[in-house]
PDB file of C-alpha atoms and ligand atoms in Angstrom:
ATOM      1  CA  MET P 151       4.483  13.296  10.126  1.00 91.00           C
ATOM      2  CA  LEU P 152       8.204  12.725  10.684  1.00 96.00           C
ATOM      3  CA  LYS P 153      10.562  15.239   9.153  1.00 98.00           C
ATOM      4  CA  GLY P 154      14.096  14.161   8.326  1.00 98.00           C
ATOM      5  CA  LYS P 155      16.941  16.109   6.752  1.00 98.00           C
ATOM      6  CA  LEU P 156      15.945  15.263   3.157  1.00 98.00           C
ATOM      7  CA  VAL P 157      12.636  13.417   3.339  1.00 98.00           C
ATOM      8  CA  SER P 158       9.437  13.248   5.346  1.00 98.00           C
ATOM      9  CA  VAL P 159       7.566  10.139   6.402  1.00 98.00           C
ATOM     10  CA  ARG P 160       3.805  10.094   6.930  1.00 98.00           C
ATOM     11  CA  THR P 161       0.974   7.583   7.068  1.00 96.00           C
ATOM     12  CA  MET P 162      -0.288   6.060   3.833  1.00 96.00           C
ATOM     13  CA  GLU P 163      -3.711   7.218   2.629  1.00 95.00           C
ATOM     14  CA  ALA P 164      -6.027   5.768  -0.001  1.00 95.00           C
ATOM     15  CA  ALA P 165      -5.221   8.799  -2.187  1.00 97.00           C
ATOM     16  CA  ASP P 166      -1.595   7.601  -2.392  1.00 97.00           C
ATOM     17  CA  LEU P 167      -2.384   4.234  -3.940  1.00 97.00           C
ATOM     18  CA  ALA P 168      -1.734   5.123  -7.597  1.00 97.00           C
ATOM     19  CA  GLU P 169       1.725   6.366  -6.660  1.00 97.00           C
ATOM     20  CA  VAL P 170       2.355   3.353  -4.430  1.00 97.00           C
ATOM     21  CA  LYS P 171       1.413   1.121  -7.376  1.00 96.00           C
ATOM     22  CA  ALA P 172       3.943   2.999  -9.566  1.00 96.00           C
ATOM     23  CA  ILE P 173       6.618   2.352  -6.928  1.00 97.00           C
ATOM     24  CA  ASN P 174       5.696  -1.345  -6.674  1.00 96.00           C
ATOM     25  CA  ASP P 175       5.726  -1.680 -10.478  1.00 95.00           C
ATOM     26  CA  ASP P 176       9.103   0.070 -10.932  1.00 95.00           C
ATOM     27  CA  PRO P 177      11.510  -2.591 -12.302  1.00 94.00           C
ATOM     28  CA  GLY P 178      14.292  -1.155 -10.123  1.00 95.00           C
ATOM     29  CA  VAL P 179      12.131  -1.922  -7.108  1.00 96.00           C
ATOM     30  CA  ARG P 180      10.530  -5.204  -8.233  1.00 93.00           C
ATOM     31  CA  GLY P 181      13.873  -6.793  -9.042  1.00 92.00           C
ATOM     32  CA  ASN P 182      15.497  -5.826  -5.777  1.00 95.00           C
ATOM     33  CA  VAL P 183      12.959  -6.384  -3.016  1.00 95.00           C
ATOM     34  CA  VAL P 184      12.527  -9.686  -1.247  1.00 93.00           C
ATOM     35  CA  GLY P 185       8.785 -10.112  -1.624  1.00 88.00           C
ATOM     36  CA  TRP P 186       7.412 -10.800  -5.072  1.00 86.00           C
ATOM     37  CA  GLY P 187       3.848 -10.320  -6.261  1.00 84.00           C
ATOM     38  CA  TRP P 188       1.834 -10.185  -9.433  1.00 88.00           C
ATOM     39  CA  PRO P 189       1.360  -6.608 -10.664  1.00 88.00           C
ATOM     40  CA  ASN P 190      -1.743  -5.327  -8.888  1.00 89.00           C
ATOM     41  CA  SER P 191      -4.816  -3.617 -10.324  1.00 94.00           C
ATOM     42  CA  ALA P 192      -6.136  -0.430  -8.712  1.00 94.00           C
ATOM     43  CA  ALA P 193      -8.967  -2.470  -7.142  1.00 95.00           C
ATOM     44  CA  GLU P 194      -6.479  -4.939  -5.640  1.00 94.00           C
ATOM     45  CA  MET P 195      -4.446  -2.033  -4.261  1.00 94.00           C
ATOM     46  CA  GLU P 196      -7.575  -0.697  -2.522  1.00 94.00           C
ATOM     47  CA  ARG P 197      -8.296  -4.095  -0.950  1.00 93.00           C
ATOM     48  CA  TRP P 198      -4.652  -4.367   0.148  1.00 92.00           C
ATOM     49  CA  HIS P 199      -4.763  -0.915   1.722  1.00 92.00           C
ATOM     50  CA  ALA P 200      -8.062  -1.501   3.522  1.00 90.00           C
ATOM     51  CA  GLY P 201      -7.083  -4.971   4.663  1.00 84.00           C
ATOM     52  CA  SER P 202      -4.231  -4.801   7.075  1.00 72.00           C
ATOM     53  CA  GLN P 203      -3.357  -1.328   8.373  1.00 68.00           C
ATOM     54  CA  GLY P 204      -3.089  -1.102  12.150  1.00 70.00           C
ATOM     55  CA  GLY P 205      -2.244  -3.870  14.593  1.00 78.00           C
ATOM     56  CA  GLY P 206       1.309  -4.868  13.790  1.00 88.00           C
ATOM     57  CA  THR P 207       1.302  -3.285  10.315  1.00 92.00           C
ATOM     58  CA  HIS P 208       2.151   0.384   9.783  1.00 94.00           C
ATOM     59  CA  ARG P 209       2.717   1.426   6.160  1.00 95.00           C
ATOM     60  CA  TRP P 210       4.090   4.882   5.514  1.00 97.00           C
ATOM     61  CA  ILE P 211       4.765   7.158   2.567  1.00 98.00           C
ATOM     62  CA  VAL P 212       8.153   8.795   2.002  1.00 98.00           C
ATOM     63  CA  GLU P 213       8.030  12.294   0.498  1.00 98.00           C
ATOM     64  CA  ASP P 214      10.868  14.429  -0.822  1.00 97.00           C
ATOM     65  CA  ASP P 215      11.351  18.118  -0.050  1.00 96.00           C
ATOM     66  CA  GLU P 216       8.815  19.007  -2.764  1.00 96.00           C
ATOM     67  CA  ASN P 217       6.201  16.789  -1.058  1.00 96.00           C
ATOM     68  CA  ARG P 218       6.288  14.312  -3.930  1.00 97.00           C
ATOM     69  CA  VAL P 219       5.534  10.687  -3.097  1.00 98.00           C
ATOM     70  CA  ILE P 220       8.853   8.894  -3.649  1.00 98.00           C
ATOM     71  CA  GLY P 221       8.681   5.793  -1.498  1.00 98.00           C
ATOM     72  CA  VAL P 222       7.080   3.399   0.910  1.00 98.00           C
ATOM     73  CA  THR P 223       8.385   2.360   4.297  1.00 98.00           C
ATOM     74  CA  GLY P 224       6.909   1.272   7.600  1.00 97.00           C
ATOM     75  CA  LEU P 225       7.021  -1.159  10.469  1.00 97.00           C
ATOM     76  CA  TRP P 226       5.581  -4.647  10.185  1.00 96.00           C
ATOM     77  CA  ASP P 227       5.197  -7.565  12.628  1.00 96.00           C
ATOM     78  CA  VAL P 228       5.590  -5.299  15.660  1.00 96.00           C
ATOM     79  CA  ASP P 229       6.285  -7.628  18.584  1.00 96.00           C
ATOM     80  CA  TRP P 230       5.476  -5.845  21.833  1.00 95.00           C
ATOM     81  CA  GLN P 231       6.874  -8.589  24.059  1.00 97.00           C
ATOM     82  CA  SER P 232      10.296  -8.758  22.382  1.00 98.00           C
ATOM     83  CA  ARG P 233      10.102  -5.099  21.324  1.00 98.00           C
ATOM     84  CA  ASN P 234      11.173  -5.642  17.729  1.00 98.00           C
ATOM     85  CA  ALA P 235       9.723  -5.135  14.260  1.00 98.00           C
ATOM     86  CA  LEU P 236      10.411  -5.669  10.593  1.00 98.00           C
ATOM     87  CA  THR P 237      11.121  -2.593   8.498  1.00 98.00           C
ATOM     88  CA  ALA P 238      11.627  -2.091   4.764  1.00 98.00           C
ATOM     89  CA  LEU P 239      11.993   0.700   2.242  1.00 98.00           C
ATOM     90  CA  LYS P 240      11.240   1.096  -1.467  1.00 98.00           C
ATOM     91  CA  LEU P 241      12.113   4.290  -3.347  1.00 98.00           C
ATOM     92  CA  GLY P 242      11.120   4.811  -6.972  1.00 97.00           C
ATOM     93  CA  GLY P 243       8.090   5.161  -9.184  1.00 95.00           C
ATOM     94  CA  VAL P 244       7.873   8.068 -11.576  1.00 92.00           C
ATOM     95  CA  HIS P 245      10.609  10.113  -9.900  1.00 92.00           C
ATOM     96  CA  ASP P 246      14.324   9.321 -10.255  1.00 93.00           C
ATOM     97  CA  VAL P 247      15.342   9.491  -6.606  1.00 96.00           C
ATOM     98  CA  ARG P 248      17.620   6.565  -5.820  1.00 98.00           C
ATOM     99  CA  GLY P 249      21.298   7.007  -4.965  1.00 97.00           C
ATOM    100  CA  ARG P 250      21.019  10.548  -3.600  1.00 97.00           C
ATOM    101  CA  GLY P 251      21.032   9.852   0.130  1.00 98.00           C
ATOM    102  CA  LEU P 252      17.256   9.998   0.511  1.00 98.00           C
ATOM    103  CA  GLY P 253      17.050   6.327   1.478  1.00 98.00           C
ATOM    104  CA  THR P 254      19.684   6.728   4.174  1.00 98.00           C
ATOM    105  CA  ASP P 255      17.758   9.682   5.596  1.00 98.00           C
ATOM    106  CA  ALA P 256      14.481   7.697   5.595  1.00 98.00           C
ATOM    107  CA  ILE P 257      16.104   4.681   7.264  1.00 98.00           C
ATOM    108  CA  LYS P 258      17.622   6.833  10.039  1.00 98.00           C
ATOM    109  CA  LEU P 259      14.325   8.643  10.573  1.00 98.00           C
ATOM    110  CA  VAL P 260      12.387   5.385  10.888  1.00 98.00           C
ATOM    111  CA  MET P 261      15.026   4.012  13.280  1.00 98.00           C
ATOM    112  CA  ALA P 262      14.832   7.104  15.501  1.00 98.00           C
ATOM    113  CA  PHE P 263      11.033   6.833  15.564  1.00 98.00           C
ATOM    114  CA  ALA P 264      11.079   3.097  16.275  1.00 98.00           C
ATOM    115  CA  PHE P 265      13.657   3.350  19.061  1.00 98.00           C
ATOM    116  CA  TYR P 266      12.775   6.703  20.654  1.00 98.00           C
ATOM    117  CA  ASP P 267       9.040   7.064  20.092  1.00 97.00           C
ATOM    118  CA  VAL P 268       7.635   3.552  19.758  1.00 97.00           C
ATOM    119  CA  GLY P 269      10.099   2.092  22.290  1.00 98.00           C
ATOM    120  CA  LEU P 270      11.444  -0.834  20.268  1.00 98.00           C
ATOM    121  CA  ILE P 271      14.961  -2.123  20.838  1.00 98.00           C
ATOM    122  CA  ARG P 272      15.568  -4.013  17.598  1.00 98.00           C
ATOM    123  CA  LEU P 273      14.661  -3.803  13.915  1.00 98.00           C
ATOM    124  CA  HIS P 274      15.188  -6.513  11.341  1.00 98.00           C
ATOM    125  CA  SER P 275      14.873  -7.011   7.598  1.00 98.00           C
ATOM    126  CA  SER P 276      16.372  -9.037   4.771  1.00 98.00           C
ATOM    127  CA  ILE P 277      18.331  -7.950   1.703  1.00 98.00           C
ATOM    128  CA  LEU P 278      19.176  -9.836  -1.491  1.00 97.00           C
ATOM    129  CA  THR P 279      22.955 -10.273  -1.637  1.00 97.00           C
ATOM    130  CA  THR P 280      22.798  -8.754  -5.144  1.00 96.00           C
ATOM    131  CA  ASN P 281      21.257  -5.511  -3.836  1.00 97.00           C
ATOM    132  CA  ARG P 282      24.394  -3.377  -3.474  1.00 97.00           C
ATOM    133  CA  ALA P 283      22.505  -0.091  -2.948  1.00 98.00           C
ATOM    134  CA  SER P 284      20.441  -1.507  -0.089  1.00 98.00           C
ATOM    135  CA  LEU P 285      23.443  -3.129   1.580  1.00 98.00           C
ATOM    136  CA  LYS P 286      25.373   0.117   1.306  1.00 98.00           C
ATOM    137  CA  ALA P 287      22.487   2.160   2.715  1.00 98.00           C
ATOM    138  CA  TYR P 288      21.508  -0.141   5.590  1.00 98.00           C
ATOM    139  CA  VAL P 289      24.839  -1.757   6.536  1.00 98.00           C
ATOM    140  CA  ASP P 290      27.545   0.738   5.546  1.00 98.00           C
ATOM    141  CA  LYS P 291      25.690   3.998   6.162  1.00 98.00           C
ATOM    142  CA  CYS P 292      23.037   3.192   8.796  1.00 98.00           C
ATOM    143  CA  GLY P 293      24.820   0.803  11.166  1.00 98.00           C
ATOM    144  CA  TRP P 294      22.932  -2.412  10.405  1.00 98.00           C
ATOM    145  CA  SER P 295      24.656  -5.828  10.609  1.00 98.00           C
ATOM    146  CA  VAL P 296      24.415  -8.880   8.395  1.00 98.00           C
ATOM    147  CA  GLU P 297      23.364 -11.500  10.947  1.00 98.00           C
ATOM    148  CA  GLY P 298      23.123 -14.494   8.656  1.00 98.00           C
ATOM    149  CA  THR P 299      22.655 -15.608   5.087  1.00 98.00           C
ATOM    150  CA  SER P 300      20.025 -17.927   3.694  1.00 98.00           C
ATOM    151  CA  ARG P 301      21.495 -19.648   0.650  1.00 98.00           C
ATOM    152  CA  GLU P 302      19.614 -19.545  -2.661  1.00 97.00           C
ATOM    153  CA  HIS P 303      16.526 -18.330  -0.816  1.00 97.00           C
ATOM    154  CA  VAL P 304      14.909 -16.129  -3.457  1.00 96.00           C
ATOM    155  CA  TRP P 305      14.211 -16.603  -7.182  1.00 94.00           C
ATOM    156  CA  ARG P 306      15.043 -13.290  -8.821  1.00 91.00           C
ATOM    157  CA  HIS P 307      16.312 -12.214 -12.248  1.00 85.00           C
ATOM    158  CA  GLY P 308      16.092 -15.796 -13.503  1.00 91.00           C
ATOM    159  CA  LYS P 309      18.185 -17.446 -10.805  1.00 95.00           C
ATOM    160  CA  PHE P 310      18.243 -18.271  -7.105  1.00 96.00           C
ATOM    161  CA  VAL P 311      19.869 -15.575  -4.979  1.00 96.00           C
ATOM    162  CA  ASP P 312      21.239 -15.678  -1.425  1.00 98.00           C
ATOM    163  CA  LEU P 313      19.417 -13.566   1.151  1.00 98.00           C
ATOM    164  CA  HIS P 314      21.106 -11.685   3.983  1.00 98.00           C
ATOM    165  CA  GLN P 315      19.200 -11.455   7.265  1.00 98.00           C
ATOM    166  CA  VAL P 316      20.004  -7.993   8.645  1.00 98.00           C
ATOM    167  CA  GLY P 317      19.265  -6.271  11.928  1.00 98.00           C
ATOM    168  CA  ILE P 318      20.093  -3.359  14.179  1.00 99.00           C
ATOM    169  CA  LEU P 319      19.827  -2.809  17.921  1.00 99.00           C
ATOM    170  CA  LYS P 320      18.980   0.528  19.499  1.00 98.00           C
ATOM    171  CA  GLN P 321      22.501   0.656  20.939  1.00 98.00           C
ATOM    172  CA  ASP P 322      23.954   0.326  17.407  1.00 98.00           C
ATOM    173  CA  PHE P 323      21.788   3.225  16.246  1.00 98.00           C
ATOM    174  CA  ASP P 324      22.969   5.304  19.216  1.00 98.00           C
ATOM    175  CA  ARG P 325      26.565   4.895  18.008  1.00 98.00           C
ATOM    176  CA  LEU P 326      25.872   6.556  14.637  1.00 98.00           C
ATOM    177  CA  PRO P 327      27.606   9.966  14.532  1.00 98.00           C
ATOM    178  CA  ASP P 328      24.324  11.684  13.610  1.00 98.00           C
ATOM    179  CA  ALA P 329      21.999   9.662  15.867  1.00 98.00           C
ATOM    180  CA  GLU P 330      21.309  12.674  18.084  1.00 97.00           C
ATOM    181  CA  ASP P 331      20.213  14.719  15.055  1.00 98.00           C
ATOM    182  CA  TYR P 332      17.559  12.143  14.233  1.00 98.00           C
ATOM    183  CA  ILE P 333      16.477  11.681  17.851  1.00 98.00           C
ATOM    184  CA  THR P 334      15.961  15.453  18.014  1.00 98.00           C
ATOM    185  CA  LEU P 335      14.014  15.452  14.739  1.00 97.00           C
ATOM    186  CA  VAL P 336      11.697  12.735  16.049  1.00 97.00           C
ATOM    187  CA  THR P 337      11.280  13.692  19.690  1.00 95.00           C
ATOM    188  CA  GLY P 338      11.771  17.451  19.487  1.00 91.00           C
ATOM    189  CA  ARG P 339      14.058  17.224  22.493  1.00 80.00           C
ATOM    190  CA  PRO P 340      17.021  19.636  22.385  1.00 73.00           C
TER     191      PRO P 340
HETATM  192  C1  COA A  85      17.739   0.489  -1.348  1.00 64.37           C
HETATM  193  C2  COA A  85      17.234   1.912  -1.312  1.00 64.37           C
HETATM  194  C3  COA A  85      16.103   2.039  -0.325  1.00 64.37           C
HETATM  195  C4  COA A  85      18.387   2.824  -0.863  1.00 64.37           C
HETATM  196  O1  COA A  85      17.966   4.173  -0.954  1.00 64.37           O
HETATM  197  P1  COA A  85      18.895   5.230  -1.740  1.00 64.37           P
HETATM  198  O2  COA A  85      18.336   6.569  -1.573  1.00 64.37           O
HETATM  199  O3  COA A  85      19.116   4.742  -3.133  1.00 64.37           O
HETATM  200  O4  COA A  85      20.221   5.038  -0.886  1.00 64.37           O
HETATM  201  P2  COA A  85      21.379   6.097  -0.579  1.00 64.37           P
HETATM  202  O5  COA A  85      21.572   6.997  -1.752  1.00 64.37           O
HETATM  203  O6  COA A  85      21.108   6.714   0.725  1.00 64.37           O
HETATM  204  O7  COA A  85      22.613   5.110  -0.415  1.00 64.37           O
HETATM  205  C5  COA A  85      22.871   4.130  -1.395  1.00 64.37           C
HETATM  206  C6  COA A  85      24.357   4.016  -1.618  1.00 64.37           C
HETATM  207  O8  COA A  85      24.597   2.896  -2.479  1.00 64.37           O
HETATM  208  C7  COA A  85      25.310   3.340  -3.631  1.00 64.37           C
HETATM  209  N1  COA A  85      24.898   2.493  -4.730  1.00 64.37           N
HETATM  210  C8  COA A  85      23.787   2.593  -5.466  1.00 64.37           C
HETATM  211  N2  COA A  85      23.776   1.597  -6.377  1.00 64.37           N
HETATM  212  C9  COA A  85      24.884   0.869  -6.165  1.00 64.37           C
HETATM  213  C10 COA A  85      25.452  -0.288  -6.778  1.00 64.37           C
HETATM  214  N3  COA A  85      24.845  -0.909  -7.802  1.00 64.37           N
HETATM  215  N4  COA A  85      26.628  -0.777  -6.321  1.00 64.37           N
HETATM  216  C11 COA A  85      27.253  -0.155  -5.293  1.00 64.37           C
HETATM  217  N5  COA A  85      26.774   0.948  -4.655  1.00 64.37           N
HETATM  218  C12 COA A  85      25.598   1.446  -5.109  1.00 64.37           C
HETATM  219  C13 COA A  85      24.955   4.800  -3.775  1.00 64.37           C
HETATM  220  O9  COA A  85      25.915   5.498  -4.528  1.00 64.37           O
HETATM  221  C14 COA A  85      24.952   5.223  -2.308  1.00 64.37           C
HETATM  222  O10 COA A  85      26.250   5.336  -1.804  1.00 64.37           O
HETATM  223  P3  COA A  85      26.958   6.793  -1.571  1.00 64.37           P
HETATM  224  O11 COA A  85      26.085   7.545  -0.616  1.00 64.37           O
HETATM  225  O12 COA A  85      28.300   6.442  -1.018  1.00 64.37           O
HETATM  226  O13 COA A  85      27.007   7.434  -2.937  1.00 64.37           O
HETATM  227  C15 COA A  85      16.758   2.384  -2.738  1.00 64.37           C
HETATM  228  O14 COA A  85      17.839   2.354  -3.631  1.00 64.37           O
HETATM  229  C16 COA A  85      15.628   1.538  -3.269  1.00 64.37           C
HETATM  230  O15 COA A  85      14.494   1.732  -2.891  1.00 64.37           O
HETATM  231  N6  COA A  85      15.961   0.573  -4.151  1.00 64.37           N
HETATM  232  C17 COA A  85      14.930  -0.250  -4.783  1.00 64.37           C
HETATM  233  C18 COA A  85      14.144  -1.089  -3.784  1.00 64.37           C
HETATM  234  C19 COA A  85      15.032  -1.758  -2.773  1.00 64.37           C
HETATM  235  O16 COA A  85      16.062  -2.316  -3.108  1.00 64.37           O
HETATM  236  N7  COA A  85      14.620  -1.696  -1.511  1.00 64.37           N
HETATM  237  C20 COA A  85      15.329  -2.310  -0.411  1.00 64.37           C
HETATM  238  C21 COA A  85      15.004  -3.740  -0.321  1.00 64.37           C
HETATM  239  S1  COA A  85      15.931  -4.528   0.982  1.00 64.37           S
END
């Protein structure tokens, strides 16, 4: 369990799957994330959960301060040689939680864990150029950089949308004014 300033992050359990499905099915999530999938049945969710945890895939639940399941995050494609991984974040479902700083807190917490516990030196992701909230959270508030743009890469909302490739190095994270707060939260070091 990782405890941030506003949210906590913990491993995903089978008991979370109904809430994870609600997050995946939330139109505010479905329309804004890069990956697209058919809506899943409960049985498909169970197969998905059993199938690929561990190895390079680490899916986590985000909880708010009332221990409600409000999101999904994690590390994917962990590359031990190059010490990088993909990360992503979805907040939503039955609770109205977006736009209150919870995403920024979760992103900083995952970065501190990835850089100061796991030992990675780079994280990467991709963001639809139409996703203003995600760009604001990752790039403006959490120190990520747009490293390139794939033109008309994703079919979303009835049209092709450009996709920003985004990334952050450990040294970029270290320059955030509150980096030390998050390193302390993750490592317990004073
Ligand atoms: C993207 C996401 C993780 C960000 O988490 P969050 O808790 O909403 O983010 P925060 O509140 O920390 O920061 C978002 C900022 O964008 C702003 N914002 C939200 N919608 C916006 C919009 N349409 N245009 C401009 N700014 C917007 C918020 O006001 C906030 O800025 P502020 O702190 O200056 O007020 C969350 O919104 C989410 O899960 N969205 C749906 C799924 C998704 O897009 N995932 C990311 C895929 S790359």
